[in-house]
C-alpha positions as semicolon CSV with decimal commas, in nm:
position;residue;x (nm);y (nm);z (nm)
1;M;-0,780;3,954;3,880
2;P;-0,954;4,085;3,566
3;K;-0,887;3,870;3,261
4;P;-0,792;3,991;2,912
5;V;-1,080;4,060;2,678
6;P;-1,201;3,735;2,518
7;K;-1,143;3,649;2,155
8;K;-1,451;3,696;1,942
9;K;-1,537;3,653;1,576
10;S;-1,541;3,969;1,366
11;P;-1,887;4,110;1,282
12;S;-2,029;3,982;0,958
13;R;-2,060;4,207;0,661
14;G;-2,374;4,411;0,653
15;S;-2,380;4,458;1,033
16;T;-2,475;4,794;1,179
17;P;-2,197;5,052;1,124
18;R;-2,007;5,158;1,433
19;S;-2,077;5,502;1,566
20;G;-1,721;5,553;1,687
21;P;-1,378;5,388;1,696
22;K;-1,344;5,095;1,935
23;I;-1,078;5,043;2,201
24;G;-1,002;4,708;2,362
25;F;-0,903;4,713;2,729
26;V;-0,710;4,464;2,940
27;S;-0,696;4,551;3,312
28;L;-0,458;4,357;3,538
29;G;-0,363;4,390;3,903
30;C;-0,527;4,523;4,216
31;P;-0,849;4,723;4,268
32;K;-0,647;5,046;4,261
33;A;-0,539;4,961;3,905
34;L;-0,901;4,877;3,825
35;V;-1,004;5,227;3,932
36;D;-0,732;5,368;3,706
37;S;-0,882;5,165;3,420
38;E;-1,228;5,297;3,498
39;R;-1,105;5,655;3,485
40;I;-0,932;5,604;3,151
41;I;-1,237;5,431;3,005
42;T;-1,466;5,704;3,138
43;K;-1,254;5,968;2,964
44;L;-1,248;5,772;2,638
45;R;-1,622;5,710;2,643
46;A;-1,682;6,078;2,713
47;E;-1,490;6,154;2,394
48;G;-1,697;5,916;2,182
49;Y;-1,484;5,604;2,183
50;E;-1,653;5,268;2,232
51;L;-1,524;4,958;2,410
52;S;-1,457;4,641;2,215
53;A;-1,527;4,297;2,359
54;S;-1,269;4,138;2,133
55;Y;-0,918;4,204;2,010
56;Q;-1,025;4,171;1,648
57;G;-1,304;4,425;1,681
58;A;-1,080;4,692;1,835
59;D;-0,899;4,972;1,654
60;A;-0,636;4,965;1,931
61;V;-0,588;4,794;2,268
62;V;-0,485;4,946;2,603
63;V;-0,315;4,709;2,851
64;N;-0,313;4,833;3,212
65;T;-0,030;4,637;3,371
66;C;0,071;4,523;3,719
67;G;0,434;4,556;3,823
68;F;0,446;4,468;4,192
69;L;0,572;4,108;4,191
70;N;0,795;3,952;3,929
71;S;0,526;3,694;3,857
72;A;0,278;3,978;3,797
73;K;0,525;4,145;3,564
74;E;0,553;3,825;3,361
75;E;0,174;3,803;3,343
76;S;0,161;4,163;3,221
77;L;0,425;4,100;2,956
78;A;0,229;3,795;2,841
79;A;-0,091;4,001;2,817
80;I;0,091;4,264;2,609
81;G;0,221;3,992;2,380
82;E;-0,124;3,841;2,335
83;A;-0,274;4,180;2,252
84;L;0,000;4,247;1,997
85;A;-0,051;3,908;1,835
86;E;-0,427;3,945;1,817
87;N;-0,456;4,315;1,735
88;G;-0,118;4,474;1,662
89;K;-0,187;4,824;1,798
90;V;-0,115;4,824;2,172
91;I;-0,072;5,103;2,428
92;V;0,075;5,002;2,763
93;T;0,006;5,177;3,094
94;G;0,011;5,096;3,466
95;C;0,278;5,001;3,718
96;L;0,498;4,803;3,480
97;G;0,510;5,115;3,264
98;V;0,793;5,247;3,480
99;E;1,014;4,975;3,325
100;Q;0,992;5,093;2,967
101;D;1,320;4,929;2,864
102;R;1,198;4,590;2,983
103;I;0,871;4,623;2,793
104;R;1,044;4,746;2,476
105;A;1,295;4,461;2,492
106;A;1,016;4,203;2,510
107;H;0,770;4,381;2,281
108;P;0,929;4,647;2,061
109;G;0,607;4,682;1,863
110;V;0,399;4,856;2,131
111;L;0,281;5,202;2,026
112;A;0,340;5,380;2,358
113;I;0,415;5,319;2,726
114;T;0,297;5,530;3,021
115;G;0,329;5,481;3,396
116;P;0,066;5,438;3,670
117;H;-0,227;5,684;3,706
118;Q;-0,114;5,884;3,399
119;Y;-0,469;5,910;3,267
120;E;-0,421;6,205;3,034
121;A;-0,108;6,055;2,879
122;V;-0,292;5,732;2,800
123;V;-0,581;5,920;2,639
124;E;-0,337;6,130;2,437
125;E;-0,173;5,814;2,302
126;V;-0,513;5,675;2,208
127;H;-0,579;5,999;2,018
128;K;-0,258;5,945;1,823
129;A;-0,336;5,582;1,742
130;V;-0,706;5,626;1,671
131;P;-0,818;5,987;1,611
132;R;-1,103;6,101;1,826
133;P;-1,443;6,112;1,652
134;H;-1,609;6,450;1,626
135;D;-1,972;6,399;1,721
136;P;-2,125;6,579;2,020
137;F;-2,386;6,308;2,069
138;L;-2,112;6,058;2,149
139;D;-1,990;6,271;2,441
140;L;-2,281;6,164;2,658
141;L;-2,200;5,922;2,943
142;P;-2,338;5,834;3,285
143;P;-2,251;6,083;3,563
144;Q;-2,080;5,809;3,763
145;G;-1,849;5,731;3,469
146;I;-1,775;5,390;3,321
147;R;-1,703;5,115;3,572
148;L;-1,571;4,761;3,539
149;T;-1,740;4,629;3,853
150;P;-2,101;4,509;3,883
151;R;-2,360;4,785;3,914
152;H;-2,419;4,735;4,288
153;Y;-2,066;4,790;4,419
154;A;-1,776;5,020;4,332
155;Y;-1,421;5,091;4,444
156;L;-1,364;5,443;4,575
157;K;-0,999;5,549;4,559
158;I;-0,917;5,820;4,813
159;S;-0,544;5,868;4,750
160;E;-0,247;5,764;4,540
161;G;0,101;5,656;4,647
162;C;0,247;5,565;4,985
163;N;0,495;5,706;5,238
164;N;0,586;5,372;5,397
165;K;0,925;5,214;5,328
166;C;0,859;4,841;5,356
167;S;1,170;4,655;5,242
168;F;0,978;4,414;5,018
169;C;0,768;4,677;4,839
170;I;0,833;4,914;4,549
171;I;0,492;5,084;4,545
172;P;0,639;5,426;4,646
173;H;0,875;5,395;4,348
174;L;0,591;5,294;4,115
175;R;0,318;5,528;4,233
176;G;0,502;5,797;4,427
177;R;0,446;5,937;4,773
178;L;0,107;5,972;4,937
179;A;-0,123;6,209;4,744
180;S;-0,466;6,241;4,905
181;R;-0,775;6,367;4,722
182;P;-0,974;6,653;4,878
183;I;-1,257;6,511;5,086
184;G;-1,512;6,714;4,892
185;D;-1,403;6,550;4,565
186;V;-1,418;6,203;4,720
187;M;-1,764;6,260;4,863
188;R;-1,907;6,402;4,541
189;E;-1,785;6,093;4,357
190;A;-1,936;5,872;4,627
191;E;-2,269;6,054;4,596
192;R;-2,273;6,004;4,219
193;L;-2,205;5,634;4,263
194;V;-2,483;5,587;4,518
195;A;-2,725;5,788;4,303
196;A;-2,643;5,551;4,014
197;G;-2,743;5,246;4,217
198;V;-2,421;5,148;4,396
199;K;-2,508;4,973;4,724
200;E;-2,154;4,915;4,851
201;L;-1,853;5,147;4,849
202;L;-1,514;4,980;4,885
203;V;-1,266;5,242;5,005
204;I;-0,916;5,178;4,868
205;S;-0,571;5,338;4,860
206;Q;-0,219;5,222;4,944
207;D;-0,259;5,340;5,307
208;T;-0,619;5,433;5,385
209;S;-0,564;5,533;5,747
210;A;-0,296;5,787;5,639
211;Y;-0,557;5,973;5,434
212;G;-0,507;6,351;5,444
213;L;-0,165;6,348;5,612
214;D;0,016;6,481;5,305
215;I;-0,222;6,776;5,258
216;G;-0,227;6,874;5,625
217;Y;-0,585;6,741;5,658
218;A;-0,697;7,038;5,448
219;K;-1,064;7,127;5,459
220;S;-1,290;7,126;5,155
221;A;-1,659;7,179;5,109
222;W;-1,924;6,910;5,088
223;R;-2,297;6,971;5,132
224;G;-2,229;7,327;5,236
225;E;-1,991;7,235;5,518
226;E;-1,611;7,256;5,538
227;R;-1,472;6,915;5,635
228;E;-1,121;6,799;5,716
229;A;-0,955;6,533;5,502
230;R;-0,916;6,283;5,785
231;F;-0,976;5,909;5,802
232;L;-1,252;5,945;6,065
233;S;-1,418;6,242;5,893
234;L;-1,428;6,051;5,565
235;A;-1,574;5,741;5,731
236;E;-1,842;5,953;5,901
237;A;-1,938;6,125;5,575
238;L;-1,946;5,804;5,373
239;G;-2,152;5,639;5,646
240;S;-2,426;5,897;5,593
241;L;-2,498;5,791;5,232
242;G;-2,701;5,478;5,310
243;A;-2,463;5,238;5,131
244;W;-2,239;4,975;5,279
245;V;-1,894;5,123;5,342
246;R;-1,602;4,879;5,350
247;L;-1,252;4,994;5,452
248;H;-0,953;4,833;5,280
249;Y;-0,575;4,867;5,329
250;V;-0,598;5,014;5,678
251;Y;-0,278;5,038;5,882
252;P;-0,344;5,006;6,259
253;Y;-0,253;5,361;6,358
254;P;-0,397;5,475;6,694
255;H;-0,660;5,701;6,536
256;V;-0,817;5,396;6,368
257;D;-0,963;5,310;6,709
258;R;-1,213;5,593;6,670
259;V;-1,381;5,438;6,366
260;L;-1,488;5,133;6,570
261;K;-1,770;5,340;6,719
262;L;-1,908;5,397;6,368
263;M;-1,894;5,023;6,307
264;A;-2,072;4,944;6,632
265;E;-2,344;5,192;6,534
266;G;-2,388;5,030;6,192
267;R;-2,272;5,335;5,995
268;V;-1,965;5,159;5,854
269;L;-1,931;4,785;5,798
270;P;-1,764;4,601;6,089
271;Y;-1,473;4,502;5,868
272;L;-1,107;4,601;5,866
273;D;-0,860;4,494;5,599
274;I;-0,520;4,530;5,767
275;P;-0,195;4,403;5,606
276;F;-0,013;4,272;5,916
277;Q;0,235;4,072;5,698
278;H;0,393;3,879;5,987
279;A;0,405;3,846;6,367
280;S;0,770;3,774;6,446
281;P;0,939;4,093;6,575
282;R;1,261;3,994;6,399
283;V;1,093;3,943;6,062
284;L;0,881;4,257;6,100
285;K;1,196;4,458;6,168
286;A;1,356;4,319;5,851
287;M;1,038;4,410;5,664
288;R;1,055;4,763;5,810
289;R;0,712;4,715;5,964
290;P;0,589;4,793;6,318
291;A;0,727;4,512;6,536
292;H;0,496;4,511;6,841
293;Q;0,291;4,197;6,791
294;E;0,177;4,187;7,159
295;K;0,047;4,543;7,137
296;T;-0,128;4,456;6,812
297;L;-0,312;4,170;6,985
298;D;-0,413;4,412;7,261
299;R;-0,548;4,652;6,998
300;I;-0,749;4,375;6,836
301;R;-0,901;4,282;7,172
302;S;-0,995;4,643;7,241
303;W;-1,151;4,674;6,894
304;R;-1,365;4,368;6,960
305;R;-1,477;4,508;7,293
306;A;-1,589;4,822;7,109
307;C;-1,747;4,626;6,820
308;P;-1,805;4,257;6,898
309;D;-1,910;4,182;6,538
310;L;-1,582;4,307;6,392
311;A;-1,423;4,090;6,123
312;I;-1,056;4,142;6,042
313;R;-0,895;4,023;5,720
314;S;-0,523;4,034;5,664
315;T;-0,240;3,916;5,445
316;F;0,088;3,753;5,548
317;I;0,418;3,670;5,380
318;V;0,593;3,339;5,448
319;G;0,950;3,260;5,353
320;F;1,077;3,616;5,398
321;P;1,461;3,627;5,398
322;G;1,588;3,516;5,736
323;E;1,255;3,367;5,852
324;S;1,341;3,081;6,085
325;E;1,120;2,795;6,201
326;E;1,087;2,981;6,531
327;D;0,970;3,294;6,350
328;F;0,715;3,092;6,156
329;G;0,596;2,924;6,476
330;L;0,543;3,268;6,631
331;L;0,327;3,361;6,333
332;L;0,109;3,050;6,375
333;D;0,073;3,116;6,748
334;W;-0,019;3,478;6,678
335;L;-0,289;3,370;6,432
336;T;-0,433;3,141;6,697
337;E;-0,457;3,433;6,940
338;A;-0,582;3,688;6,686
339;R;-0,859;3,464;6,540
340;L;-0,880;3,663;6,217
341;A;-1,187;3,596;6,004
342;R;-1,010;3,604;5,668
343;V;-0,643;3,551;5,585
344;G;-0,449;3,558;5,260
345;C;-0,092;3,433;5,232
346;F;0,189;3,502;4,986
347;K;0,513;3,313;4,936
348;Y;0,793;3,570;4,939
349;E;0,957;3,645;4,608
350;D;1,218;3,906;4,518
351;V;1,087;4,218;4,348
352;D;1,322;4,413;4,123
353;G;1,432;4,724;4,310
354;A;1,318;4,609;4,657
355;A;1,562;4,638;4,949
356;S;1,471;4,290;5,075
357;N;1,645;4,134;4,774
358;A;1,982;4,194;4,940
359;L;1,887;4,045;5,279
360;P;2,074;3,732;5,391
361;G;1,906;3,402;5,465
362;Q;1,702;3,344;5,150
363;V;1,449;3,067;5,221
364;P;1,444;2,773;4,976
365;Q;1,137;2,758;4,752
366;E;1,031;2,415;4,878
367;L;1,033;2,545;5,237
368;K;0,824;2,845;5,132
369;E;0,572;2,604;4,978
370;E;0,565;2,391;5,293
371;R;0,514;2,689;5,523
372;Y;0,244;2,829;5,296
373;A;0,053;2,500;5,314
374;R;0,092;2,481;5,693
375;L;-0,026;2,838;5,745
376;M;-0,331;2,794;5,523
377;Q;-0,425;2,468;5,697
378;H;-0,378;2,634;6,036
379;Q;-0,592;2,932;5,937
380;Q;-0,865;2,714;5,784
381;A;-0,934;2,565;6,126
382;I;-0,948;2,915;6,279
383;S;-1,178;3,047;6,005
384;A;-1,406;2,744;6,039
385;G;-1,443;2,818;6,411
386;V;-1,513;3,188;6,350
387;L;-1,777;3,113;6,085
388;A;-1,939;2,841;6,297
389;E;-2,024;3,115;6,547
390;R;-2,242;3,278;6,278
391;V;-2,469;2,972;6,256
392;G;-2,807;3,039;6,419
393;K;-2,778;3,415;6,377
394;T;-2,970;3,645;6,147
395;I;-2,749;3,875;5,943
396;E;-2,780;4,122;5,658
397;I;-2,644;4,024;5,318
398;I;-2,602;4,179;4,975
399;V;-2,671;3,967;4,665
400;D;-2,398;3,938;4,401
401;E;-2,540;3,680;4,159
402;V;-2,864;3,494;4,093
403;D;-2,892;3,170;3,895
404;T;-3,129;2,874;3,861
405;E;-3,005;2,725;4,189
406;G;-3,059;3,035;4,399
407;A;-2,848;3,336;4,496
408;I;-2,485;3,399;4,586
409;A;-2,447;3,678;4,839
410;R;-2,199;3,827;5,085
411;S;-2,221;3,933;5,447
412;A;-2,080;4,247;5,605
413;W;-1,769;4,039;5,677
414;D;-1,699;3,952;5,313
415;A;-1,540;4,170;5,044
416;P;-1,611;4,076;4,681
417;E;-1,374;3,833;4,509
418;I;-1,132;3,793;4,802
419;D;-1,350;3,664;5,089
420;G;-1,626;3,407;5,124
421;N;-1,990;3,394;5,018
422;V;-2,333;3,336;5,165
423;Y;-2,521;3,078;4,956
424;L;-2,900;3,103;4,941
425;N;-3,000;2,779;4,772
426;G;-3,343;2,779;4,613
427;E;-3,413;3,143;4,688
428;A;-3,618;3,313;4,415
429;G;-3,719;3,671;4,359
430;L;-3,379;3,822;4,439
431;S;-3,162;4,039;4,214
432;A;-2,798;4,147;4,222
433;G;-2,764;4,438;4,463
434;D;-3,061;4,339;4,681
435;R;-3,006;4,345;5,054
436;A;-3,193;4,106;5,279
437;R;-3,187;3,950;5,623
438;V;-3,083;3,588;5,628
439;A;-3,092;3,314;5,890
440;I;-2,757;3,129;5,882
441;E;-2,797;2,752;5,890
442;A;-2,454;2,609;5,805
443;S;-2,089;2,701;5,753
444;D;-1,749;2,566;5,650
445;E;-1,396;2,712;5,642
446;Y;-1,490;2,992;5,401
447;D;-1,863;3,020;5,334
448;L;-2,207;3,037;5,495
449;W;-2,545;2,895;5,390
450;G;-2,875;3,050;5,486
451;T;-3,241;3,127;5,417
452;V;-3,397;3,468;5,360
453;V;-3,625;3,579;5,642
454;Q;-3,680;3,940;5,533
455;K;-3,623;4,073;5,182
456;A;-3,665;4,440;5,264
457;A;-3,338;4,547;5,425
458;R;-3,267;4,862;5,617
459;Q;-3,066;5,131;5,439
460;T;-2,774;5,110;5,680
461;P;-2,566;4,804;5,772
462;E;-2,683;4,608;6,072
463;R;-2,485;4,392;6,305
464;A;-2,560;4,022;6,347
465;R;-2,802;3,934;6,621
466;A;-2,879;3,606;6,790
């Protein structure tokens, strides 16, 4: 999760005058919120504002909040309080912005509050707090906009909102119903990113596989051709750009099967991020999720037949109201069968406004903790076995960091910040964003270790080979 801007001493007197007013920015929450922050910053930079690396050096501070879990809300309120204490002029936006009364009660001194993806409203409030400079030279900015991620990868948001009605989730209330972007707009943004040096596109939304449903899969033009706004069409188009394409937040609808061919061909990374949440039919029903765990296992097997190198990551909730020891045991058994490469786990907590708050059978906190520990230990053994199968193979990687000890990279099966790494100890001559072929020599529960065998990588993702 992005951290608040660090404290920094004020510039000494006699330093170079600033060319424009400075705005501090604190971005909290998920990658979708990060993209919102990037869009706001891009707009501000286009208008001549500069970013401040410290609270003290800023003329005002924007805090982009998270409002999904109660713990995230408390973190957001704390970040607002810190910004007020350090700077005094604070504009709040993001998901917690829908609870204006709560924010005002905790921090009555904030200048303004806006909700999620209200870019123009945020910019307008910045104008009020710090008038926009009038200098045409300051309107220049990179065509790809301002991003908060490293230069070699970028999040590509294809839609807003969600039509699902999961009992534990308030995202539809926070961000509205599904609102897909025209495919032409998405692809032109993707092209700009790749032209600017982005080597990996991480496709995000609340429900990626529902892309286009709300607009009737309307066609729009890209590269002189009318294309439908469909999940498969988008994956095909993105796969033609020469960058890694990673699909996040995919629900296992039947049409997802068709993208496995693109993965097997190396046009899209063999990676699916699917939020299964649980495996017990009874718990899934209470969650208002699809409750056919046997059919889901069959789908996973068919996907692996189509693309043997497929890695699946997922998230699960333990301690959901009414979850019995039998339900939890079913989940562990399901994980054994599914053999997912990467798993995240959350301990259930009530979320203000969620239907699950009223469900009977609340699970004690200590039991949630115990089940969380058991699930993570269970999955560690599974992940260790999956990664051990990579040893002895040659795979393609992308480098994230380089230091005196070597390079830290990722494979096609690893998303930045949430999955594992490939460590290249002692490797020199690599830079962030480089792609190379690596012989895997060792593994543990989360990470791989290897040696570079070919520094010049192909321009499309390749599958592992023995």
